[in-house]
Structure formats: structure tokens, C-alpha cells
Amino acid sequence: MPVEDRKDTIAFIICVNNELYFEECKYYIEHLEVPAGYDIDVIGIWEADSMCAAYNLGMRSSDAKYKVYMHQDVFIRDSRFLEKTLRIFKEHPKTGMIGMVGGIGIPENGVVYSSWNVGKVDCREPDLSYVLLCGPNQTKDQTVDAVDGLLMMTQYDLPWREDLFSDFDFYDVSQAFEFRRAGYEIVVPYQEEPWVVHDCGFAKLTNYDRNRKICMEEYPEFFNVPEGEELFSSGEWDQLSSQLAAAIRRMIDQGQWDEASQAIGIYHQSQMKSSELEMLAIICEIEQTDRRVSKRSSFLAQAGSCEAICRTYLSVRFLLHRMEFDRPAQDYQELIHAVESGNISVDAILILILHGVLDKEKVLGQLETWHMPDPMSAERLRSFHRRMQKENRGIPYSYSKRAKMELEKYSKEEQ
């Protein structure tokens, strides 16, 4: 190929353990606007022993100058993402890495997850959706000390420290520190609206403390902020929640929905959080609601096994995201047909919207243009929509812990 015709490649390197999430992640990558002269390549690394090992494997398998290391549950919703990030790299050759959220100042105690004070992200947790504001007063691209690993884009290759980090914690902070040691800067761009969605679960901190100590020992020069949150250890809860989730899955497999709902009640009394249990709770809520209102099993129960039910649940959740993000109707036609035919009840779709949609008003307005299967369903939808309009909740926002502290400090100084 003539040199002038050669295209540069942008590689997306994704650590994968769930085919459904991986396919949805690729859907958004494939719909990005690709600047002239560039190709994209998606590299999935399956069932890796650690994030560092996966990313080293992906990095070494690609000669792309620009690499996007991202979680499988991150969906890039800004179609101009590549144009915007490439501009930063081209205008600032010292910028080695770009992230979506990050921090200026890293706590001396190494509890980094509470230190982000720059950037924003559209968070879709299992039970609710909100925009996480880490830097509510940010007005320009900002150089930071480290970034969160949900998405990290680089224009230079440095080895990931798999010799130090053999799990799934601190790979991101470590790599940011490696870039800084090499003389590069880390940047979080200004985002008027979040560029990416993180359809995330609740973090498990089982190995966090061990990796925190390794990171602090290797990079002592970067931990420079006195205040810091105390580390919460979730090891015992992670084990208990996994056992409870396994028991509930067996109940669902056997069609014991009442027993499963009772077990979910025990979970809710714990006031702790588990991604898997939250998903199972929503599934049980949909099934019990359809049995009570429609006197029939939900579309989820019709899927069969609990594993198939969970896949169906996630598929519908993802289709609702596409609808919310103004994707072409053909990209969620399956959802339209399921609702208009009555296979997915209005009550079920409303529960899914409550838990999984950020702009509920927008999606409810779109839903009202569909042909409901019967007048009663149409009226329930209209009634629910009117109630939401009356409450006027708007888009929910949440501040990161560090952002809250800085806003409170600023407010006191102003008084």
C-alpha cells in the first residue's frame, strides 16, 4: 500500500467475560464517527487472569498508535468521541493518557476510589441511573494525577504492571503513575454531557487492600493529599451475597418465585449492595407484578432458566438504552414489537424504565407514541407518565465524595 494511502488504526482493547455486554459495547464503537484516515479495530481479551495481563496482551497484539482500554460495560454514546480525543492528543504531544473521570491529588492512605474530582460519567447501576459529577465546576480539559479504569485512551505504549497487580484493582492508577514517571501528562476532557455510559455493578473490594498497599509501596511519591476515606472491607459480604444469589437462582430455576422474593427481602434488610442480587430483585419485581396485575407470568419467566432470564433482562435493558440515546428505531425494533404485541407488559417496561433509564421523561414520551396492546395498558402508561411529569424529577445527579467535600469547602469560604 502506498504510504500516502496508509490508514492509522485506533484499537479498542476490552477485557471480556460476558458476551452480551461485549456485543453491546461493540455496537456503540461501530457507530462512532471515524475521522478520515483512520480505521478501528476491536480486540476482546477473554477470561484474563488480571486487567494488566489482558491489557498487555492486547497492547502487544496491535501496532495501533491510539489504544482505548475499556470495560465491557462501557458504552460510548458521544458519536464524536474519536474526533474529540484525537484533538487533545494532536494538540498536546505530552498528553499520554485520557480518561473520563480522574483526580487531582491522591490520598495518602491510598483509598483512591473516593478521590475523583474531575470529569463526569453516565452511571447505570443495577437499581438506579444518574450522572456522576466528579468535577461540577470543570470548564476545560484538565490535567490530573490519575484516572478511573472504566476507559483509558493512550497514544504511547507503556507496559502494564502485571508483575505487581494480579487482580482487578489499581491497574488504572498504576498505569497513570507509569505514564507520569515517563514524563507524560494525564488528561480528563471537559464534557458538556457525559461521553460514555458505565452500565456498572457495585465494586467488590475483596483484594483492594492488598493491591492498595502494593501501589503505595511502588509509587510513594504520588500519594500526596492528607485527607482520605477509611477503607471499607467487603470480603465477608461478597461471600455471603454470592451464596444468597446462588440460592435465589436455584429457586427461580425451580419456578419458586414467592420463595425467591422472600429471599430478596432478606437481602434488602441487610442495607448492603450486590450487583447480582439487585438484578435478581428487579427480575422478581417484574414477575410478581405481572402475576398480580395481568394474572400471568412475565416475559422473563417465559425465557426458562435463570441464566436465560438474566440474559433476556439485560437484552431489554440495552434496547431501552438505545431508545434513550436516539438510536434508529430499527436498532430496538425487537423491543417495539414485544411491547406492542403485549409480550412485554406495560408494567414490566415501566419497572425497567424506573431502574435502568436516566431520562425517564424522554423515554416515556416516546413510549406513548407506540400502539399499546389494549386500552387499559395505554391508560396505565399515560397515568404513570402524568405522575412523573407532575413530580418533575428531571435528570438525577450525584456528586463524587471528593466533589462533595470540595463544594462544601468552597461554600464555607464564600460565607
Short mmCIF file of C-alpha atoms in Angstrom, two decimals:
data_model
loop_
_atom_site.label_atom_id
_atom_site.label_comp_id
_atom_site.label_asym_id
_atom_site.label_seq_id
_atom_site.Cartn_x
_atom_site.Cartn_y
_atom_site.Cartn_z
CA MET A 1 0.00 0.00 0.00
CA PRO A 2 1.42 3.46 -0.86
CA VAL A 3 2.48 5.41 2.21
CA GLU A 4 0.04 8.22 1.46
CA ASP A 5 -2.87 5.72 1.42
CA ARG A 6 -1.96 4.04 4.70
CA LYS A 7 -4.57 4.44 7.42
CA ASP A 8 -3.78 4.80 11.10
CA THR A 9 -5.58 2.40 13.43
CA ILE A 10 -7.37 3.08 16.68
CA ALA A 11 -7.58 -0.13 18.72
CA PHE A 12 -10.26 -0.75 21.33
CA ILE A 13 -8.94 -3.29 23.84
CA ILE A 14 -11.65 -4.79 26.04
CA CYS A 15 -11.38 -7.29 28.89
CA VAL A 16 -14.36 -9.64 28.42
CA ASN A 17 -16.22 -12.23 30.47
CA ASN A 18 -19.78 -11.61 29.20
CA GLU A 19 -20.70 -11.99 25.53
CA LEU A 20 -23.86 -9.89 25.84
CA TYR A 21 -22.02 -6.90 27.30
CA PHE A 22 -19.20 -7.25 24.77
CA GLU A 23 -21.61 -7.19 21.83
CA GLU A 24 -23.38 -4.10 23.18
CA CYS A 25 -20.05 -2.38 23.81
CA LYS A 26 -19.05 -3.11 20.20
CA TYR A 27 -22.41 -1.80 18.94
CA TYR A 28 -21.54 1.70 20.19
CA ILE A 29 -17.95 1.50 18.94
CA GLU A 30 -19.18 0.52 15.48
CA HIS A 31 -21.48 3.57 15.40
CA LEU A 32 -18.77 6.12 16.21
CA GLU A 33 -17.81 8.72 13.63
CA VAL A 34 -14.35 7.64 12.48
CA PRO A 35 -12.15 10.55 11.32
CA ALA A 36 -10.80 10.39 7.78
CA GLY A 37 -7.58 8.43 7.52
CA TYR A 38 -8.34 6.12 10.44
CA ASP A 39 -9.56 2.57 10.87
CA ILE A 40 -10.80 1.00 14.08
CA ASP A 41 -10.03 -2.43 15.46
CA VAL A 42 -11.81 -4.12 18.37
CA ILE A 43 -9.73 -6.59 20.40
CA GLY A 44 -11.54 -8.67 23.01
CA ILE A 45 -9.43 -10.37 25.66
CA TRP A 46 -11.44 -13.22 27.21
CA GLU A 47 -11.29 -14.56 30.78
CA ALA A 48 -7.99 -12.87 31.66
CA ASP A 49 -6.26 -13.53 34.98
CA SER A 50 -5.95 -9.78 35.57
CA MET A 51 -6.58 -6.46 33.87
CA CYS A 52 -2.86 -5.81 33.49
CA ALA A 53 -2.31 -9.19 31.85
CA ALA A 54 -5.25 -8.64 29.49
CA TYR A 55 -4.17 -5.16 28.50
CA ASN A 56 -0.55 -6.20 27.94
CA LEU A 57 -1.78 -8.97 25.66
CA GLY A 58 -3.98 -6.55 23.74
CA MET A 59 -1.30 -3.86 23.54
CA ARG A 60 1.32 -6.26 22.19
CA SER A 61 -1.07 -7.69 19.60
CA SER A 62 -1.71 -4.29 17.99
CA ASP A 63 0.53 -1.74 16.29
CA ALA A 64 -2.14 0.97 16.60
CA LYS A 65 -0.80 4.33 17.77
CA TYR A 66 -4.01 5.07 19.66
CA LYS A 67 -5.43 2.48 22.02
CA VAL A 68 -8.64 2.64 24.04
CA TYR A 69 -8.59 0.32 27.06
CA MET A 70 -12.12 -0.06 28.36
CA HIS A 71 -14.51 -2.19 30.37
CA GLN A 72 -17.05 -4.33 28.53
CA ASP A 73 -19.85 -2.47 30.34
CA VAL A 74 -18.83 0.95 28.98
CA PHE A 75 -20.86 2.28 26.05
CA ILE A 76 -19.50 5.31 24.17
CA ARG A 77 -22.61 7.38 23.46
CA ASP A 78 -20.91 10.51 22.05
CA SER A 79 -20.50 9.69 18.36
CA ARG A 80 -17.71 12.31 18.05
CA PHE A 81 -15.64 10.69 20.80
CA LEU A 82 -12.70 9.91 18.49
CA GLU A 83 -12.58 13.38 16.96
CA LYS A 84 -12.54 14.98 20.41
CA THR A 85 -9.90 12.73 21.96
CA LEU A 86 -7.61 12.79 18.92
CA ARG A 87 -7.69 16.61 19.01
CA ILE A 88 -6.30 16.56 22.55
CA PHE A 89 -3.52 14.14 21.65
CA LYS A 90 -2.53 16.04 18.50
CA GLU A 91 -2.56 19.46 20.17
CA HIS A 92 -0.67 18.24 23.24
CA PRO A 93 2.00 15.61 22.42
CA LYS A 94 2.89 15.39 26.13
CA THR A 95 -0.58 14.02 26.84
CA GLY A 96 -0.05 10.29 27.16
CA MET A 97 -3.42 9.21 28.50
CA ILE A 98 -7.04 10.40 28.52
CA GLY A 99 -9.72 9.24 30.97
CA MET A 100 -13.33 10.17 31.63
CA VAL A 101 -13.03 10.80 35.38
CA GLY A 102 -9.95 11.33 37.50
CA GLY A 103 -8.40 13.10 40.42
CA ILE A 104 -6.07 15.94 41.28
CA GLY A 105 -4.34 14.90 44.48
CA ILE A 106 -4.21 11.28 45.59
CA PRO A 107 -4.98 10.46 49.27
CA GLU A 108 -2.04 9.40 51.38
CA ASN A 109 -3.95 6.35 52.62
CA GLY A 110 -4.35 5.07 49.05
CA VAL A 111 -8.16 4.81 49.05
CA VAL A 112 -8.34 6.11 45.51
CA TYR A 113 -11.94 5.27 44.57
CA SER A 114 -13.16 8.23 46.63
CA SER A 115 -10.61 10.72 45.26
CA TRP A 116 -12.05 11.56 41.82
CA ASN A 117 -12.74 15.29 41.49
CA VAL A 118 -12.61 15.86 37.71
CA GLY A 119 -14.91 14.66 34.92
CA LYS A 120 -18.32 13.03 34.70
CA VAL A 121 -19.91 9.75 33.66
CA ASP A 122 -23.43 8.47 32.97
CA CYS A 123 -23.81 5.71 35.58
CA ARG A 124 -26.32 2.89 35.17
CA GLU A 125 -26.15 0.86 38.35
CA PRO A 126 -28.39 -2.22 38.61
CA ASP A 127 -31.08 -0.41 40.59
CA LEU A 128 -30.83 3.24 39.53
CA SER A 129 -29.36 5.64 36.96
CA TYR A 130 -27.69 9.00 37.48
CA VAL A 131 -24.95 11.31 36.19
CA LEU A 132 -21.90 11.14 38.45
CA LEU A 133 -20.34 14.61 38.67
CA CYS A 134 -16.75 14.43 39.85
CA GLY A 135 -15.81 17.95 38.73
CA PRO A 136 -19.02 20.04 38.78
CA ASN A 137 -17.06 23.28 38.18
CA GLN A 138 -14.84 21.94 35.38
CA THR A 139 -14.84 24.23 32.31
CA LYS A 140 -11.86 22.96 30.28
CA ASP A 141 -9.67 19.92 29.68
CA GLN A 142 -7.90 19.20 32.95
CA THR A 143 -4.55 17.60 33.73
CA VAL A 144 -4.97 15.09 36.58
CA ASP A 145 -2.88 12.72 38.67
CA ALA A 146 -4.78 9.51 37.84
CA VAL A 147 -7.96 8.32 36.12
CA ASP A 148 -10.56 5.63 36.63
CA GLY A 149 -10.11 2.49 34.56
CA LEU A 150 -13.59 2.44 33.04
CA LEU A 151 -11.95 3.95 29.93
CA MET A 152 -8.30 4.88 29.37
CA MET A 153 -7.08 6.04 25.95
CA THR A 154 -3.35 6.29 25.16
CA GLN A 155 -1.14 7.49 22.32
CA TYR A 156 2.02 5.81 23.62
CA ASP A 157 2.66 2.23 24.74
CA LEU A 158 3.97 1.50 28.22
CA PRO A 159 3.84 -1.98 29.79
CA TRP A 160 1.06 -2.59 32.30
CA ARG A 161 2.49 -3.74 35.63
CA GLU A 162 1.22 -7.30 35.70
CA ASP A 163 4.30 -8.12 37.77
CA LEU A 164 2.67 -6.14 40.59
CA PHE A 165 -1.09 -6.32 40.08
CA SER A 166 -2.54 -9.78 39.50
CA ASP A 167 -6.20 -8.89 40.15
CA PHE A 168 -8.58 -6.18 39.02
CA ASP A 169 -7.70 -3.28 41.33
CA PHE A 170 -5.18 -0.45 40.92
CA TYR A 171 -4.25 -1.40 37.34
CA ASP A 172 -5.60 2.01 36.28
CA VAL A 173 -3.91 4.12 38.95
CA SER A 174 -0.65 2.24 38.45
CA GLN A 175 -0.68 2.85 34.69
CA ALA A 176 -1.36 6.56 35.20
CA PHE A 177 1.63 6.71 37.54
CA GLU A 178 3.78 4.85 34.98
CA PHE A 179 2.89 7.47 32.36
CA ARG A 180 3.72 10.29 34.76
CA ARG A 181 7.06 8.68 35.62
CA ALA A 182 7.78 8.57 31.88
CA GLY A 183 7.14 12.32 31.63
CA TYR A 184 3.65 12.26 30.15
CA GLU A 185 0.51 14.04 31.33
CA ILE A 186 -2.91 12.54 32.08
CA VAL A 187 -5.98 14.48 30.92
CA VAL A 188 -9.70 14.36 31.66
CA PRO A 189 -11.52 16.28 28.88
CA TYR A 190 -14.24 18.80 29.53
CA GLN A 191 -17.56 17.10 28.75
CA GLU A 192 -20.71 19.18 28.45
CA GLU A 193 -22.61 15.90 28.69
CA PRO A 194 -21.01 12.56 29.63
CA TRP A 195 -19.29 10.97 26.67
CA VAL A 196 -19.73 7.43 27.97
CA VAL A 197 -22.22 5.30 29.86
CA HIS A 198 -20.98 2.93 32.54
CA ASP A 199 -23.55 0.17 33.00
CA CYS A 200 -21.72 -0.76 36.13
CA GLY A 201 -22.19 -3.02 39.07
CA PHE A 202 -21.15 -2.37 42.65
CA ALA A 203 -17.42 -2.71 43.20
CA LYS A 204 -16.13 -5.72 45.08
CA LEU A 205 -13.24 -4.74 47.34
CA THR A 206 -12.07 -8.23 48.33
CA ASN A 207 -8.49 -7.69 47.07
CA TYR A 208 -8.47 -3.91 47.23
CA ASP A 209 -6.46 -3.54 50.42
CA ARG A 210 -3.66 -5.85 49.27
CA ASN A 211 -3.32 -4.02 45.95
CA ARG A 212 -3.56 -0.64 47.68
CA LYS A 213 -0.51 -1.49 49.80
CA ILE A 214 1.41 -2.69 46.73
CA CYS A 215 0.61 0.53 44.89
CA MET A 216 1.61 2.75 47.81
CA GLU A 217 4.90 0.90 48.22
CA GLU A 218 5.74 1.15 44.50
CA TYR A 219 4.64 4.76 43.92
CA PRO A 220 5.02 6.62 47.26
CA GLU A 221 5.77 9.93 45.54
CA PHE A 222 2.26 10.22 44.11
CA PHE A 223 0.21 9.89 47.31
CA ASN A 224 0.12 13.49 48.46
CA VAL A 225 -3.25 14.50 49.93
CA PRO A 226 -3.69 14.23 53.74
CA GLU A 227 -7.41 13.55 53.83
CA GLY A 228 -8.73 10.21 52.74
CA GLU A 229 -11.69 7.94 53.34
CA GLU A 230 -11.29 4.88 55.52
CA LEU A 231 -11.15 1.65 53.56
CA PHE A 232 -14.32 -0.42 53.74
CA SER A 233 -13.66 -4.15 53.56
CA SER A 234 -16.39 -6.15 51.84
CA GLY A 235 -14.82 -9.60 51.77
CA GLU A 236 -17.31 -11.28 54.11
CA TRP A 237 -20.29 -9.58 52.41
CA ASP A 238 -19.06 -10.61 48.95
CA GLN A 239 -19.06 -14.24 50.07
CA LEU A 240 -22.47 -14.07 51.75
CA SER A 241 -24.10 -12.23 48.84
CA SER A 242 -22.74 -14.78 46.35
CA GLN A 243 -24.21 -17.62 48.42
CA LEU A 244 -27.59 -15.89 48.65
CA ALA A 245 -27.61 -15.14 44.92
CA ALA A 246 -26.85 -18.79 44.12
CA ALA A 247 -29.77 -19.88 46.34
CA ILE A 248 -32.16 -17.41 44.66
CA ARG A 249 -31.05 -18.58 41.23
CA ARG A 250 -31.91 -22.16 42.19
CA MET A 251 -35.36 -21.03 43.38
CA ILE A 252 -36.01 -19.26 40.07
CA ASP A 253 -34.81 -22.30 38.12
CA GLN A 254 -37.43 -24.33 40.01
CA GLY A 255 -40.17 -21.73 39.50
CA GLN A 256 -40.28 -20.86 43.21
CA TRP A 257 -40.90 -17.14 42.69
CA ASP A 258 -42.53 -16.48 46.06
CA GLU A 259 -39.58 -18.03 47.88
CA ALA A 260 -37.15 -16.07 45.70
CA SER A 261 -38.96 -12.81 46.52
CA GLN A 262 -38.82 -13.61 50.24
CA ALA A 263 -35.07 -14.20 49.98
CA ILE A 264 -34.71 -10.86 48.18
CA GLY A 265 -36.49 -9.29 51.16
CA ILE A 266 -33.74 -10.64 53.42
CA TYR A 267 -31.16 -9.03 51.14
CA HIS A 268 -32.89 -5.64 51.25
CA GLN A 269 -32.88 -5.75 55.05
CA SER A 270 -29.08 -6.00 55.01
CA GLN A 271 -28.74 -2.46 53.61
CA MET A 272 -25.71 -3.68 51.64
CA LYS A 273 -25.34 -3.72 47.87
CA SER A 274 -24.76 -6.58 45.42
CA SER A 275 -25.00 -6.20 41.64
CA GLU A 276 -26.26 -9.73 41.10
CA LEU A 277 -28.83 -9.52 43.88
CA GLU A 278 -30.11 -6.17 42.60
CA MET A 279 -30.66 -7.67 39.15
CA LEU A 280 -32.45 -10.69 40.63
CA ALA A 281 -34.56 -8.32 42.76
CA ILE A 282 -35.75 -6.42 39.68
CA ILE A 283 -36.47 -9.69 37.87
CA CYS A 284 -38.57 -10.87 40.83
CA GLU A 285 -40.33 -7.49 40.99
CA ILE A 286 -41.34 -7.77 37.32
CA GLU A 287 -42.55 -11.36 37.71
CA GLN A 288 -44.57 -10.67 40.86
CA THR A 289 -46.10 -7.50 39.37
CA ASP A 290 -47.21 -9.26 36.18
CA ARG A 291 -48.69 -12.14 38.18
CA ARG A 292 -50.62 -9.70 40.37
CA VAL A 293 -51.80 -7.28 37.65
CA SER A 294 -52.01 -9.38 34.49
CA LYS A 295 -52.56 -12.77 36.14
CA ARG A 296 -49.80 -14.32 34.04
CA SER A 297 -46.08 -14.93 34.08
CA SER A 298 -43.81 -12.19 32.81
CA PHE A 299 -41.85 -12.27 29.56
CA LEU A 300 -38.79 -13.02 31.71
CA ALA A 301 -40.21 -16.21 33.24
CA GLN A 302 -41.02 -17.42 29.73
CA ALA A 303 -37.29 -17.44 28.94
CA GLY A 304 -36.85 -20.60 31.04
CA SER A 305 -33.77 -20.99 33.23
CA CYS A 306 -32.49 -18.24 35.48
CA GLU A 307 -29.44 -17.84 33.23
CA ALA A 308 -31.70 -17.30 30.20
CA ILE A 309 -33.92 -14.95 32.22
CA CYS A 310 -30.91 -12.80 33.15
CA ARG A 311 -29.78 -12.64 29.51
CA THR A 312 -33.27 -11.59 28.43
CA TYR A 313 -33.40 -8.95 31.15
CA LEU A 314 -30.07 -7.44 30.07
CA SER A 315 -31.05 -7.53 26.39
CA VAL A 316 -34.19 -5.49 27.07
CA ARG A 317 -32.26 -3.10 29.32
CA PHE A 318 -29.78 -2.49 26.49
CA LEU A 319 -32.57 -1.90 23.96
CA LEU A 320 -34.05 0.73 26.28
CA HIS A 321 -30.63 2.44 26.35
CA ARG A 322 -30.59 2.57 22.55
CA MET A 323 -34.06 4.08 22.56
CA GLU A 324 -33.00 6.69 25.13
CA PHE A 325 -29.84 7.56 23.16
CA ASP A 326 -31.81 8.32 19.96
CA ARG A 327 -30.52 5.34 18.03
CA PRO A 328 -32.52 4.46 14.88
CA ALA A 329 -35.80 2.68 15.68
CA GLN A 330 -34.65 -0.36 13.71
CA ASP A 331 -31.91 -0.84 16.32
CA TYR A 332 -34.54 -1.51 19.00
CA GLN A 333 -37.36 -2.81 16.79
CA GLU A 334 -37.41 -6.03 18.78
CA LEU A 335 -38.44 -4.04 21.86
CA ILE A 336 -41.16 -2.14 19.99
CA HIS A 337 -42.67 -5.38 18.72
CA ALA A 338 -42.52 -7.05 22.16
CA VAL A 339 -44.36 -4.15 23.84
CA GLU A 340 -46.92 -3.55 21.09
CA SER A 341 -47.74 -7.26 20.92
CA GLY A 342 -48.20 -7.42 24.69
CA ASN A 343 -45.39 -9.92 25.20
CA ILE A 344 -43.71 -7.37 27.47
CA SER A 345 -46.39 -5.81 29.66
CA VAL A 346 -46.60 -2.08 30.29
CA ASP A 347 -45.99 -2.73 33.98
CA ALA A 348 -42.80 -4.64 33.19
CA ILE A 349 -41.45 -1.93 30.89
CA LEU A 350 -42.23 0.75 33.48
CA ILE A 351 -40.24 -1.14 36.12
CA LEU A 352 -37.34 -1.43 33.69
CA ILE A 353 -37.51 2.31 32.95
CA LEU A 354 -37.56 3.19 36.64
CA HIS A 355 -34.42 1.18 37.34
CA GLY A 356 -32.43 1.47 34.11
CA VAL A 357 -33.23 4.75 32.32
CA LEU A 358 -31.72 8.14 33.11
CA ASP A 359 -34.04 10.42 31.09
CA LYS A 360 -37.30 8.77 32.08
CA GLU A 361 -39.46 11.63 30.80
CA LYS A 362 -37.98 11.31 27.32
CA VAL A 363 -38.41 7.54 27.10
CA LEU A 364 -41.97 7.64 28.46
CA GLY A 365 -42.85 10.25 25.84
CA GLN A 366 -41.51 8.00 23.09
CA LEU A 367 -43.30 5.00 24.54
CA GLU A 368 -46.65 6.81 24.38
CA THR A 369 -46.33 7.02 20.58
CA TRP A 370 -46.32 3.22 20.33
CA HIS A 371 -49.50 1.21 19.84
CA MET A 372 -50.33 -0.38 23.17
CA PRO A 373 -51.92 -3.85 23.04
CA ASP A 374 -55.10 -2.76 24.86
CA PRO A 375 -56.78 0.43 26.22
CA MET A 376 -56.04 -0.48 29.85
CA SER A 377 -52.30 -0.72 29.17
CA ALA A 378 -52.36 2.59 27.33
CA GLU A 379 -54.13 4.26 30.25
CA ARG A 380 -51.67 2.85 32.81
CA LEU A 381 -48.82 4.24 30.73
CA ARG A 382 -50.45 7.68 30.41
CA SER A 383 -51.23 7.78 34.12
CA PHE A 384 -47.67 6.87 35.06
CA HIS A 385 -46.26 9.45 32.63
CA ARG A 386 -48.51 12.19 34.04
CA ARG A 387 -47.39 11.33 37.56
CA MET A 388 -43.74 11.58 36.52
CA GLN A 389 -44.39 14.94 34.84
CA LYS A 390 -46.11 16.23 37.96
CA GLU A 391 -43.21 15.18 40.17
CA ASN A 392 -40.81 16.87 37.71
CA ARG A 393 -37.75 14.98 38.93
CA GLY A 394 -35.54 15.79 35.95
CA ILE A 395 -32.18 14.12 35.38
CA PRO A 396 -30.74 12.75 38.66
CA TYR A 397 -27.19 13.83 39.51
CA SER A 398 -24.81 12.61 42.17
CA TYR A 399 -21.53 14.14 43.30
CA SER A 400 -18.45 12.06 43.94
CA LYS A 401 -17.31 12.07 47.57
CA ARG A 402 -14.33 14.28 46.77
CA ALA A 403 -16.51 16.71 44.79
CA LYS A 404 -18.91 16.99 47.73
CA MET A 405 -16.05 17.82 50.09
CA GLU A 406 -14.68 20.49 47.77
CA LEU A 407 -18.11 22.05 47.20
CA GLU A 408 -18.72 22.20 50.96
CA LYS A 409 -15.31 23.80 51.48
CA TYR A 410 -15.99 26.37 48.75
CA SER A 411 -19.41 27.15 50.23
CA LYS A 412 -17.90 27.81 53.68
CA GLU A 413 -15.25 30.09 52.19
CA GLU A 414 -17.95 32.10 50.41
CA GLN A 415 -19.92 32.66 53.63
#
